[in-house]
Coordinates of C-alpha atoms and ligand atoms in Angstrom, one line a residue:
Chain A
M8 CA 0.1 0.3 -0.4
T9 CA 0.8 3.9 -0.5
I10 CA 1.5 5.9 2.8
T11 CA -1.8 7.1 1.2
E12 CA -4.2 3.8 2.1
K13 CA -1.8 3.1 5.4
I14 CA -2.9 6.5 6.8
L15 CA -6.5 5.9 5.4
A16 CA -6.8 2.0 6.5
A17 CA -5.7 3.0 9.7
H18 CA -8.1 5.5 10.4
C19 CA -11.1 3.3 9.8
N20 CA -9.8 0.3 11.0
R21 CA -9.6 -1.8 8.8
K22 CA -6.2 -4.0 7.5
E23 CA -6.3 -2.5 4.0
V24 CA -7.7 -0.5 1.5
S25 CA -7.8 0.1 -2.2
P26 CA -7.9 3.0 -4.8
G27 CA -12.4 3.3 -5.4
D28 CA -13.1 2.2 -1.7
L29 CA -15.3 4.4 0.2
I30 CA -14.9 5.1 3.4
N31 CA -15.8 6.8 6.9
A32 CA -13.1 7.3 8.7
K33 CA -12.2 9.2 11.3
V34 CA -10.5 12.4 11.6
D35 CA -7.9 13.4 13.9
L36 CA -8.1 17.5 13.4
V37 CA -10.9 19.5 12.2
L38 CA -10.5 23.2 10.7
A39 CA -12.1 25.9 9.6
N40 CA -11.8 29.7 8.3
D41 CA -13.2 33.3 8.7
I42 CA -14.7 32.4 5.0
T43 CA -16.3 28.7 6.0
A44 CA -17.0 28.4 9.5
P45 CA -20.1 30.3 9.5
I46 CA -21.6 28.3 6.8
A47 CA -20.2 24.8 9.1
I48 CA -22.0 25.8 12.1
T49 CA -25.2 27.2 10.7
E50 CA -25.3 23.6 9.1
F51 CA -23.9 21.5 12.4
K52 CA -26.8 23.1 14.5
K53 CA -29.2 21.9 11.8
T54 CA -27.8 18.1 12.9
G55 CA -29.6 18.5 15.9
A56 CA -26.0 17.1 17.8
K57 CA -25.9 17.9 21.4
D58 CA -22.0 18.9 21.2
V59 CA -18.7 18.2 19.1
F60 CA -17.8 15.1 18.8
D61 CA -13.6 16.6 20.3
K62 CA -13.2 20.3 21.9
G63 CA -10.0 19.9 21.3
R64 CA -9.7 18.9 17.7
I65 CA -12.0 21.2 16.1
A66 CA -9.5 24.1 15.0
L67 CA -11.1 27.9 14.3
I68 CA -8.8 30.4 12.4
P69 CA -10.1 33.9 11.9
D70 CA -7.3 34.6 8.8
H71 CA -9.1 35.7 6.1
F72 CA -11.0 38.7 6.0
A73 CA -9.1 39.3 9.4
P74 CA -7.9 41.0 11.2
Q75 CA -12.3 42.0 10.6
K76 CA -11.7 44.4 7.3
D77 CA -15.5 45.5 7.7
I78 CA -18.7 44.8 9.3
K79 CA -20.1 42.2 7.9
S80 CA -16.4 40.1 8.0
A81 CA -17.1 41.0 11.8
E82 CA -20.0 39.5 11.6
Q83 CA -18.2 35.9 10.1
C84 CA -15.7 35.7 12.9
K85 CA -17.9 36.7 15.9
A86 CA -19.1 33.7 14.7
L87 CA -16.6 31.1 15.0
R88 CA -15.8 33.3 18.9
E89 CA -19.3 32.6 19.9
F90 CA -19.1 28.9 18.9
S91 CA -16.3 28.5 20.2
R92 CA -17.3 29.8 23.7
E93 CA -20.6 28.7 23.4
H94 CA -18.6 24.7 22.9
D95 CA -15.6 25.5 24.9
L96 CA -13.2 24.6 21.7
S97 CA -9.0 25.2 22.7
L98 CA -8.1 25.7 19.5
Y99 CA -9.4 29.6 18.3
F100 CA -7.3 31.7 17.5
E101 CA -7.8 35.2 18.1
V102 CA -6.5 38.1 16.3
G103 CA -3.5 38.4 18.1
R104 CA -2.6 34.9 18.3
M105 CA -3.4 33.6 14.6
G106 CA -2.0 33.5 11.6
I107 CA -2.7 31.9 8.4
E108 CA -4.0 28.6 9.5
H109 CA -2.0 26.3 6.9
A110 CA 1.4 28.1 8.5
L111 CA 0.0 28.4 11.9
L112 CA -0.7 24.1 12.8
P113 CA 2.1 23.0 11.6
E114 CA 3.9 25.3 13.8
E115 CA 2.0 24.8 16.5
G116 CA 2.3 20.9 16.2
L117 CA -1.4 20.7 16.1
V118 CA -1.1 19.0 12.6
V119 CA 1.3 15.7 13.4
P120 CA 2.4 13.2 11.0
G121 CA 0.4 10.1 10.1
D122 CA -2.6 12.4 10.7
L123 CA -5.6 12.6 9.1
I124 CA -6.7 16.4 8.7
I125 CA -9.6 18.1 7.2
G126 CA -10.0 20.8 6.5
A127 CA -12.7 23.6 5.0
D128 CA -10.3 25.7 3.0
S129 CA -8.6 23.7 -0.4
H130 CA -4.9 24.1 0.6
T131 CA -5.7 21.4 3.9
C132 CA -3.5 19.7 2.1
T133 CA -0.3 21.5 2.9
Y134 CA 0.2 18.8 6.2
G135 CA 1.2 16.3 4.1
G136 CA 4.5 17.7 4.0
L137 CA 4.8 16.4 7.9
G138 CA 3.5 12.8 6.4
A139 CA 0.0 13.1 7.0
F140 CA -2.9 12.5 4.8
A141 CA -5.1 16.0 4.7
T142 CA -7.2 17.6 2.7
G143 CA -10.1 20.4 1.9
V144 CA -13.6 19.5 1.9
G145 CA -16.6 21.9 1.8
S146 CA -18.5 23.8 5.2
T147 CA -21.1 20.8 5.0
D148 CA -18.0 17.8 6.0
V149 CA -17.1 20.3 8.1
A150 CA -20.2 20.8 9.5
S151 CA -20.9 16.8 9.9
A152 CA -17.5 16.0 11.1
M153 CA -17.2 18.3 14.3
A154 CA -21.1 16.5 14.8
T155 CA -19.1 12.8 14.3
G156 CA -15.7 13.1 14.3
E157 CA -15.5 11.4 11.0
C158 CA -15.7 11.7 7.2
W159 CA -15.9 10.1 4.1
F160 CA -13.9 9.8 1.3
K161 CA -13.0 7.9 -1.8
V162 CA -9.9 6.0 -1.3
P163 CA -7.4 8.2 -4.4
E164 CA -5.1 6.5 -6.7
S165 CA -2.0 7.5 -6.3
M166 CA 0.2 9.6 -8.3
K167 CA 4.1 9.6 -7.8
F168 CA 6.5 11.9 -8.9
I169 CA 10.4 11.6 -8.2
Y170 CA 13.2 14.6 -8.0
Y171 CA 16.7 14.0 -8.8
G172 CA 19.4 16.3 -9.3
K173 CA 20.7 19.7 -7.9
L174 CA 19.1 22.7 -7.1
N175 CA 19.8 25.5 -9.0
K176 CA 20.2 28.9 -7.2
W177 CA 17.2 30.0 -6.6
V178 CA 15.2 27.1 -6.9
S179 CA 13.1 25.7 -4.3
G180 CA 10.0 24.4 -3.2
K181 CA 7.6 26.3 -5.2
D182 CA 9.6 25.8 -8.3
L183 CA 9.5 22.2 -8.0
I184 CA 5.2 22.3 -7.5
L185 CA 5.1 25.1 -10.2
H186 CA 7.1 23.1 -12.8
T187 CA 5.3 19.9 -12.7
I188 CA 1.7 21.6 -12.2
G189 CA 3.4 23.3 -15.3
D190 CA 3.7 19.6 -16.8
I191 CA 0.7 18.0 -15.6
G192 CA -2.2 21.2 -16.0
V193 CA -3.9 22.3 -13.6
D194 CA -6.6 18.7 -13.5
G195 CA -3.5 16.7 -14.3
A196 CA -4.0 15.1 -10.8
L197 CA -8.1 15.4 -10.3
Y198 CA -9.0 13.0 -7.6
R199 CA -5.3 12.0 -6.8
A200 CA -2.4 11.8 -4.3
M201 CA 0.3 13.2 -4.9
E202 CA 3.6 11.5 -3.7
F203 CA 7.1 13.4 -3.7
E204 CA 9.9 12.1 -3.3
G205 CA 13.7 11.4 -4.5
E206 CA 17.1 12.4 -3.9
T207 CA 16.0 15.8 -4.0
I208 CA 12.7 15.6 -1.8
Q209 CA 15.0 13.6 0.9
T210 CA 17.2 17.3 1.3
L211 CA 14.6 19.3 0.7
P212 CA 14.0 21.3 3.9
M213 CA 10.6 21.5 6.1
H214 CA 9.5 24.6 4.3
G215 CA 9.8 23.6 1.2
R216 CA 8.0 20.5 1.4
L217 CA 4.6 22.4 3.5
T218 CA 4.5 24.7 0.2
M219 CA 4.9 21.7 -2.3
C220 CA 2.1 19.8 -0.8
N221 CA 0.2 23.4 -0.1
M222 CA 0.2 23.2 -4.3
A223 CA -1.6 20.2 -5.3
I224 CA -4.9 21.3 -5.2
E225 CA -3.6 23.4 -7.9
A226 CA -2.8 20.3 -10.0
G227 CA -6.5 18.6 -9.2
G228 CA -5.2 16.3 -6.5
K229 CA -7.5 15.4 -3.4
S230 CA -3.7 15.5 -1.9
G231 CA 0.3 15.4 -1.5
I232 CA 2.4 13.9 0.4
I233 CA 5.9 13.1 1.4
V234 CA 6.6 9.7 3.5
P235 CA 8.6 11.1 6.8
D236 CA 11.9 10.8 7.8
K237 CA 14.7 12.8 9.5
I238 CA 13.9 16.4 8.9
T239 CA 10.0 15.3 9.3
E240 CA 11.4 14.5 12.9
D241 CA 13.8 17.3 13.4
Y242 CA 10.7 19.4 12.8
V243 CA 8.1 17.8 15.0
K244 CA 10.3 16.6 18.1
G245 CA 9.6 19.2 20.3
R246 CA 6.5 20.9 18.9
A247 CA 4.1 17.6 18.4
K248 CA 1.1 17.8 21.0
R249 CA 0.2 14.8 20.1
P250 CA 1.2 11.9 20.0
Y251 CA 2.0 11.0 15.5
K252 CA 3.0 8.1 13.8
F253 CA 5.3 7.7 10.7
Y254 CA 3.7 5.6 7.4
T255 CA 5.8 4.5 4.7
T256 CA 5.1 3.3 1.4
D257 CA 5.4 -0.1 0.5
K258 CA 7.9 -1.0 -1.9
D259 CA 5.1 -2.7 -4.5
A260 CA 2.8 0.0 -3.4
R261 CA 0.7 0.7 -6.9
Y262 CA 0.9 3.9 -8.6
V263 CA -1.7 5.1 -12.2
E264 CA 1.5 7.3 -13.3
T265 CA 5.2 8.2 -12.0
R266 CA 6.7 11.3 -13.6
E267 CA 10.5 11.9 -12.9
Y268 CA 12.5 15.8 -12.8
D269 CA 15.2 16.8 -13.2
C270 CA 15.6 19.7 -11.1
S271 CA 19.0 20.8 -12.7
K272 CA 16.9 21.3 -15.3
I273 CA 13.8 23.5 -13.2
P274 CA 14.9 27.2 -13.6
P275 CA 13.4 29.7 -11.3
T276 CA 9.7 29.6 -12.7
V277 CA 6.8 31.6 -12.2
A278 CA 2.9 31.3 -13.3
C279 CA 1.9 33.6 -15.5
P280 CA -1.7 34.6 -15.8
H281 CA -4.4 33.2 -15.5
L282 CA -3.3 29.5 -14.3
P283 CA -0.9 27.9 -11.8
S284 CA -0.2 25.8 -15.2
N285 CA 0.0 29.1 -17.2
T286 CA 4.4 28.8 -16.4
K287 CA 7.7 29.6 -17.9
P288 CA 10.7 30.1 -16.9
A289 CA 11.0 33.9 -14.5
A290 CA 14.2 34.2 -17.2
E291 CA 11.4 34.7 -20.0
L292 CA 9.4 37.2 -18.6
F293 CA 11.6 40.2 -17.9
E294 CA 9.7 42.0 -19.8
I295 CA 7.1 41.7 -17.7
T296 CA 6.5 45.2 -15.8
I297 CA 4.7 44.6 -12.1
D298 CA 3.0 47.5 -9.8
Q299 CA 2.8 45.3 -6.9
V300 CA 4.9 43.0 -4.8
V301 CA 3.5 39.8 -2.4
I302 CA 5.2 38.2 -0.4
G303 CA 3.4 36.5 2.3
S304 CA 0.6 33.3 1.9
C305 CA 0.2 30.1 3.2
T306 CA 2.6 28.6 0.4
N307 CA 5.5 31.3 1.4
G308 CA 5.3 33.4 4.0
R309 CA 7.2 31.3 6.4
I310 CA 10.8 33.0 7.8
E311 CA 12.6 31.5 5.4
D312 CA 10.6 32.9 2.4
L313 CA 10.9 36.2 4.4
R314 CA 14.5 35.7 5.0
E315 CA 15.3 35.0 1.2
A316 CA 12.9 37.9 0.2
A317 CA 15.0 40.2 2.7
E318 CA 18.6 38.3 1.9
V319 CA 18.2 39.6 -1.7
I320 CA 16.3 43.1 -1.0
R321 CA 19.0 44.0 1.3
G322 CA 21.0 46.6 0.7
R323 CA 18.2 48.3 -1.7
K324 CA 15.1 49.9 -2.7
V325 CA 11.8 48.9 -4.1
N326 CA 10.9 50.3 -7.3
P327 CA 9.9 53.6 -7.3
N328 CA 6.5 52.3 -9.9
V329 CA 6.0 49.4 -7.2
R330 CA 4.1 48.9 -3.5
M331 CA 5.9 46.0 -1.9
I332 CA 4.1 44.1 0.9
V333 CA 5.4 42.0 3.2
F334 CA 2.3 39.0 5.7
P335 CA 4.3 36.7 7.8
A336 CA 2.1 33.8 7.9
T337 CA 2.2 33.5 12.5
Q338 CA 2.5 35.9 15.1
K339 CA 6.0 33.6 16.2
V340 CA 6.9 34.1 12.1
Y341 CA 6.3 37.8 12.5
K342 CA 8.3 37.8 15.8
Q343 CA 11.5 35.7 14.6
A344 CA 11.2 38.2 11.3
M345 CA 12.0 41.1 14.0
K346 CA 14.1 39.9 16.0
E347 CA 16.5 38.5 13.2
G348 CA 16.3 42.0 12.1
L349 CA 14.0 41.5 8.5
F350 CA 12.1 44.3 8.9
D351 CA 14.5 46.5 9.5
I352 CA 15.6 45.3 5.7
F353 CA 12.2 45.6 4.4
I354 CA 11.3 48.7 5.8
D355 CA 14.9 50.4 4.4
A356 CA 13.9 48.5 1.2
E357 CA 10.6 51.2 1.2
A358 CA 8.3 48.1 1.8
V359 CA 5.4 48.0 4.1
V360 CA 5.3 45.1 6.7
S361 CA 1.7 43.6 7.2
T362 CA 0.0 42.1 10.9
P363 CA -0.4 37.9 9.3
T364 CA -3.5 37.4 7.3
C365 CA -4.1 36.3 4.1
G366 CA -5.1 39.6 2.9
P367 CA -4.2 39.8 -1.2
C368 CA -4.3 36.2 -1.7
L369 CA -7.7 35.8 -2.0
G370 CA -8.5 39.5 -2.7
G371 CA -9.8 40.1 0.8
H372 CA -7.9 43.5 1.7
M373 CA -4.4 44.9 2.7
G374 CA -3.4 44.9 -1.6
I375 CA -6.0 45.1 -3.6
L376 CA -5.0 45.5 -7.5
A377 CA -6.8 47.8 -9.5
K378 CA -8.1 47.5 -13.0
G379 CA -5.1 46.9 -15.1
E380 CA -3.0 46.4 -12.8
R381 CA -0.3 43.4 -12.2
A382 CA 1.7 42.1 -9.4
I383 CA 4.1 38.9 -8.3
A384 CA 3.5 36.9 -5.5
T385 CA 4.5 34.1 -4.1
T386 CA 0.9 33.1 -3.6
N387 CA -0.7 30.1 -5.2
R388 CA -3.7 30.9 -7.0
N389 CA -3.4 33.7 -10.1
F390 CA -6.9 32.7 -11.7
V391 CA -8.7 35.9 -13.1
G392 CA -9.5 38.5 -10.1
R393 CA -7.7 36.9 -7.6
M394 CA -5.8 39.8 -5.9
G395 CA -8.5 42.0 -7.2
H396 CA -10.4 43.2 -10.2
P397 CA -11.2 41.1 -12.8
E398 CA -9.3 43.1 -15.5
S399 CA -5.8 42.9 -12.9
E400 CA -3.5 40.0 -13.3
V401 CA -1.0 38.0 -11.2
Y402 CA 1.7 35.9 -11.4
L403 CA 3.2 33.4 -8.9
S404 CA 6.8 32.7 -8.2
N405 CA 9.1 32.1 -5.2
P406 CA 10.4 34.8 -2.5
A407 CA 13.8 35.6 -4.0
I408 CA 12.0 36.0 -7.7
A409 CA 9.5 38.3 -6.1
A410 CA 12.1 40.3 -4.4
A411 CA 14.5 41.1 -6.8
S412 CA 10.8 42.1 -9.7
A413 CA 10.0 44.7 -6.7
V414 CA 13.8 45.9 -7.1
L415 CA 13.6 46.0 -10.7
G416 CA 10.0 46.7 -11.3
R417 CA 9.7 43.9 -13.3
I418 CA 9.8 40.5 -13.7
A419 CA 13.6 40.2 -12.6
T420 CA 16.0 37.2 -11.0
P421 CA 18.4 38.4 -8.6
E422 CA 21.6 37.4 -10.3
E423 CA 20.4 41.0 -12.3
L424 CA 20.7 42.9 -9.4
K425 CA 24.5 43.5 -9.2
Chain B
M8 CA -35.6 13.5 -11.3
I9 CA -36.3 14.8 -14.6
I10 CA -34.8 18.6 -14.6
K11 CA -35.6 20.9 -17.7
G12 CA -34.2 24.2 -18.8
K13 CA -32.0 26.4 -20.9
V14 CA -28.9 26.2 -21.7
W15 CA -25.8 28.6 -20.5
R16 CA -22.1 27.8 -21.6
F17 CA -18.6 28.0 -20.4
G18 CA -15.5 26.8 -20.9
D19 CA -12.4 24.6 -18.9
N20 CA -11.4 25.9 -15.4
I21 CA -14.0 27.2 -14.9
D22 CA -12.6 28.2 -11.1
T23 CA -14.7 29.1 -7.8
D24 CA -13.2 32.5 -8.2
A25 CA -14.7 33.0 -11.1
I26 CA -18.2 31.6 -9.9
I27 CA -18.2 33.7 -6.6
P28 CA -15.2 36.2 -5.8
A29 CA -13.6 35.8 -2.8
R30 CA -14.5 40.0 -2.6
Y31 CA -18.4 39.0 -1.6
L32 CA -17.0 36.2 1.1
N33 CA -17.6 38.4 3.7
T34 CA -21.1 37.1 4.4
S35 CA -22.6 33.5 3.2
D36 CA -26.2 34.3 2.5
P37 CA -27.7 33.1 -0.5
K38 CA -29.6 35.8 -1.5
E39 CA -26.6 37.9 -1.4
L40 CA -24.0 35.6 -2.8
A41 CA -26.5 34.9 -5.8
K42 CA -26.4 38.3 -7.3
H43 CA -23.0 37.8 -8.0
V44 CA -23.0 34.3 -9.5
M45 CA -20.3 33.5 -12.3
E46 CA -19.6 37.2 -12.4
D47 CA -16.4 36.9 -12.9
A48 CA -17.0 34.3 -15.5
D49 CA -19.1 36.7 -17.5
K50 CA -19.9 39.8 -16.0
D51 CA -23.9 40.0 -17.5
F52 CA -24.7 36.7 -16.2
P53 CA -26.7 37.3 -13.0
A54 CA -28.7 39.8 -15.0
K55 CA -29.6 37.6 -18.2
A56 CA -29.8 34.0 -16.2
G57 CA -33.0 33.0 -15.2
K58 CA -34.4 30.6 -13.1
G59 CA -34.5 27.1 -14.2
D60 CA -31.6 27.6 -16.8
I61 CA -29.1 24.7 -16.7
I62 CA -25.2 25.1 -16.9
I63 CA -22.7 23.2 -19.2
A64 CA -18.7 23.5 -18.9
G65 CA -16.2 21.8 -19.8
S66 CA -13.6 20.1 -17.7
N67 CA -12.6 20.6 -13.9
F68 CA -15.4 22.9 -13.3
G69 CA -15.4 24.0 -9.9
C70 CA -11.5 24.3 -9.2
G71 CA -9.4 26.2 -6.7
S72 CA -11.1 26.9 -3.1
S73 CA -13.1 24.6 -1.0
R74 CA -15.6 27.5 -0.9
E75 CA -19.6 26.1 -0.4
H76 CA -20.5 29.4 -1.2
A77 CA -19.7 28.2 -4.8
P78 CA -22.5 25.7 -5.3
I79 CA -24.9 27.9 -3.1
A80 CA -24.5 31.1 -5.4
I81 CA -25.6 29.0 -8.0
K82 CA -28.7 27.0 -6.3
A83 CA -29.6 30.3 -5.4
A84 CA -29.8 32.0 -8.1
G85 CA -32.1 29.3 -9.0
L86 CA -30.2 27.8 -11.8
Q87 CA -31.3 23.6 -11.7
A88 CA -28.1 21.8 -12.6
V89 CA -24.4 21.7 -14.0
V90 CA -23.5 18.9 -16.7
A91 CA -19.6 19.2 -17.4
K92 CA -17.4 17.4 -18.5
S93 CA -15.5 17.2 -15.1
F94 CA -15.2 18.3 -11.7
A95 CA -13.4 20.1 -9.4
R96 CA -13.0 17.3 -6.6
I97 CA -14.0 19.6 -3.5
F98 CA -16.6 21.5 -5.6
Y99 CA -17.8 17.8 -6.9
R100 CA -18.4 16.8 -3.1
N101 CA -20.2 19.8 -2.3
A102 CA -22.4 19.9 -4.6
F103 CA -23.8 16.5 -3.8
N104 CA -23.8 17.9 0.5
I105 CA -25.5 20.6 -0.6
G106 CA -28.2 19.3 -3.3
L107 CA -27.1 20.7 -6.2
P108 CA -27.6 18.3 -9.1
I109 CA -24.5 17.6 -10.9
F110 CA -24.1 15.6 -14.4
E111 CA -20.7 14.1 -15.7
S112 CA -20.7 14.3 -19.4
E113 CA -18.0 14.5 -21.7
E114 CA -20.3 14.0 -25.0
A115 CA -23.1 16.8 -23.4
S116 CA -20.7 19.2 -22.6
E117 CA -19.5 18.9 -26.1
K118 CA -22.4 19.3 -27.9
I119 CA -24.9 21.5 -26.5
R120 CA -24.5 25.2 -27.2
E121 CA -25.7 27.8 -26.0
K122 CA -29.6 28.6 -25.3
D123 CA -30.5 24.9 -26.1
E124 CA -33.5 23.4 -23.8
I125 CA -32.2 20.4 -22.5
E126 CA -34.4 17.6 -20.5
I127 CA -31.6 15.8 -17.6
D128 CA -33.3 12.6 -16.2
G129 CA -30.8 11.9 -13.3
D130 CA -32.1 8.8 -12.6
K131 CA -30.9 6.7 -16.1
G132 CA -28.8 9.2 -16.2
I133 CA -29.8 10.6 -20.2
I134 CA -29.8 14.3 -20.7
K135 CA -32.2 14.6 -24.3
N136 CA -31.5 17.7 -26.6
L137 CA -34.5 19.2 -27.3
T138 CA -33.2 21.8 -29.3
R139 CA -31.2 19.4 -32.2
N140 CA -32.9 16.7 -30.9
E141 CA -30.1 14.4 -29.5
Q142 CA -29.2 12.3 -26.8
Y143 CA -26.2 11.7 -24.3
S144 CA -25.7 9.7 -21.3
A145 CA -23.8 10.9 -18.0
K146 CA -21.8 8.7 -15.9
P147 CA -23.4 7.3 -13.4
I148 CA -23.8 8.6 -9.4
P149 CA -22.2 6.2 -7.2
P150 CA -24.2 5.0 -4.7
F151 CA -22.6 6.6 -2.1
M152 CA -23.7 9.6 -3.3
Q153 CA -27.7 8.4 -4.7
E154 CA -27.2 7.4 -0.5
L155 CA -26.7 10.9 0.0
I156 CA -29.3 12.4 -2.7
S157 CA -32.2 10.3 -0.9
A158 CA -31.3 11.3 2.6
G159 CA -31.7 15.2 1.3
G160 CA -27.9 15.7 1.7
L161 CA -25.1 15.3 4.2
I162 CA -26.9 17.2 7.5
E163 CA -29.7 15.1 7.0
W164 CA -27.8 12.0 6.3
T165 CA -25.8 12.6 9.4
K166 CA -28.2 13.9 11.6
R167 CA -29.3 10.1 10.4
K168 CA -26.6 8.4 11.7
L169 CA -26.7 9.8 15.0
K170 CA -30.2 8.7 16.6
A171 CA -29.1 5.4 15.5
S172 CA -26.1 5.5 17.4
Ligands
SF4_526 S1 -3.0 32.7 2.2 FE1 -4.1 32.4 0.3 S2 -4.8 30.9 -0.1 FE2 -3.9 30.5 2.1 S3 -5.4 30.0 3.5 FE3 -5.2 32.5 3.1 S4 -6.5 32.9 1.3 FE4 -6.4 30.5 1.4

């Protein structure tokens, strides 16, 4: 069996499951945010359940329009707060304690290897980076799981992606996943589990793994997953709030498809509007001028991402035609970045540093694009209207490319900054 | 289940930001959401699409975010069903969970034209094109999804399960 099949089997008390099996499985954690939880709460009430299945396993995180951007969002955040109080939930994260959900939960050790996690947010697949099965569902699924502690799944077929060779300078997990999506398309892994492996993955640091699994959904995947190892152990040790278990993939596990990538041939990669699969080497896009740079999100808003952007922009200035906005993904990342002096670097470069929030990633607030404007962002989606006006454009890249572009006012690589 | 109506056509990879842009997600009121349905795919759509109409689309309909607001907006706007070549996974789940009928049919997706009148027989999985006198078949709905539909959606199904335990 694959690691995915093993985790699913263990959560429905079966020795074995096969792709296509419909199972009802126990969930280790259920999460929802200020957009999806209000519907989940309303629907939960309709189930007639007296209480939630477990007060310590439901995470409600207001991060999309929080700090509350207007009266309507304030009402939505209030619904989460009140429900959490009413049911005495221990995993509610108020402004000041919160962060972007998919950065916050791994950081706090609230999702661990071997878990089965569902979240009413499509990027729940991020936790596959830890060796967990994690997938996005809808609000009604969350409502039902909050009541029963279970959720139905069709066991997915698995697809294997093997990465070998040395990474080029300024190439990271983001480029590997953009390159992969560019190769297979936005529905290239539809309904499937994407398993990432190979010598390059074995040395890929945890933040890069989380970035890769984060974008599995952009290829239509049900989940992304990496078999846990020493890097995983080092990451979870000391932060895991629950016991965890490392699952592996059997030698004879079955995959519907296997693809291999020579990483020494993958350059810094950018996804052009309006699909994450519309990828090109950054070096082919030097003509594209930009109005805004966004560094942050659940894809690339961790401390390592901010360090990478800071390294590129240190001692330089943001181009006069560009606004650059930096979003540390959580309060811990924020504090760490402050301690390391990264904020000085950003502010001296005339970038702005925001509180942790999803912000412009989904066109919410704090950096919305006007008609005809163009941004390069370290986020994960560049659909029509994603960051603002339907006639605005978003290019996706890693933090180094985004920072270099901020300096030159057009898509650029750090090598060009001399 | 028989569904009859006029068709509006869309292409491949219609994402949830096109179905209901995030800028309207500071509410989950179905009536509010319905006012902006499919707006970023076709800005005139909320005004011109009427009650009882049906959406036909290409592959990967509903890709992107997990927002249940997408099928809710479609349903609240009075649209009766979506037929597509394929659906993104979370949208597919959400549609069944909230009771929006959806059908996968490659043939129907390719052959049906804008403003055609069609009739879908949900139980038999047959789509009739009344305008062109053609007939297509839709993929059968998996047994568990049928169970969900006959229970009246996931919440009713859960209610029964809680009672039984
Ligand atoms: S940062 Fe962007 S992609 Fe991530 S959870 Fe927030 S809105 Fe979604």
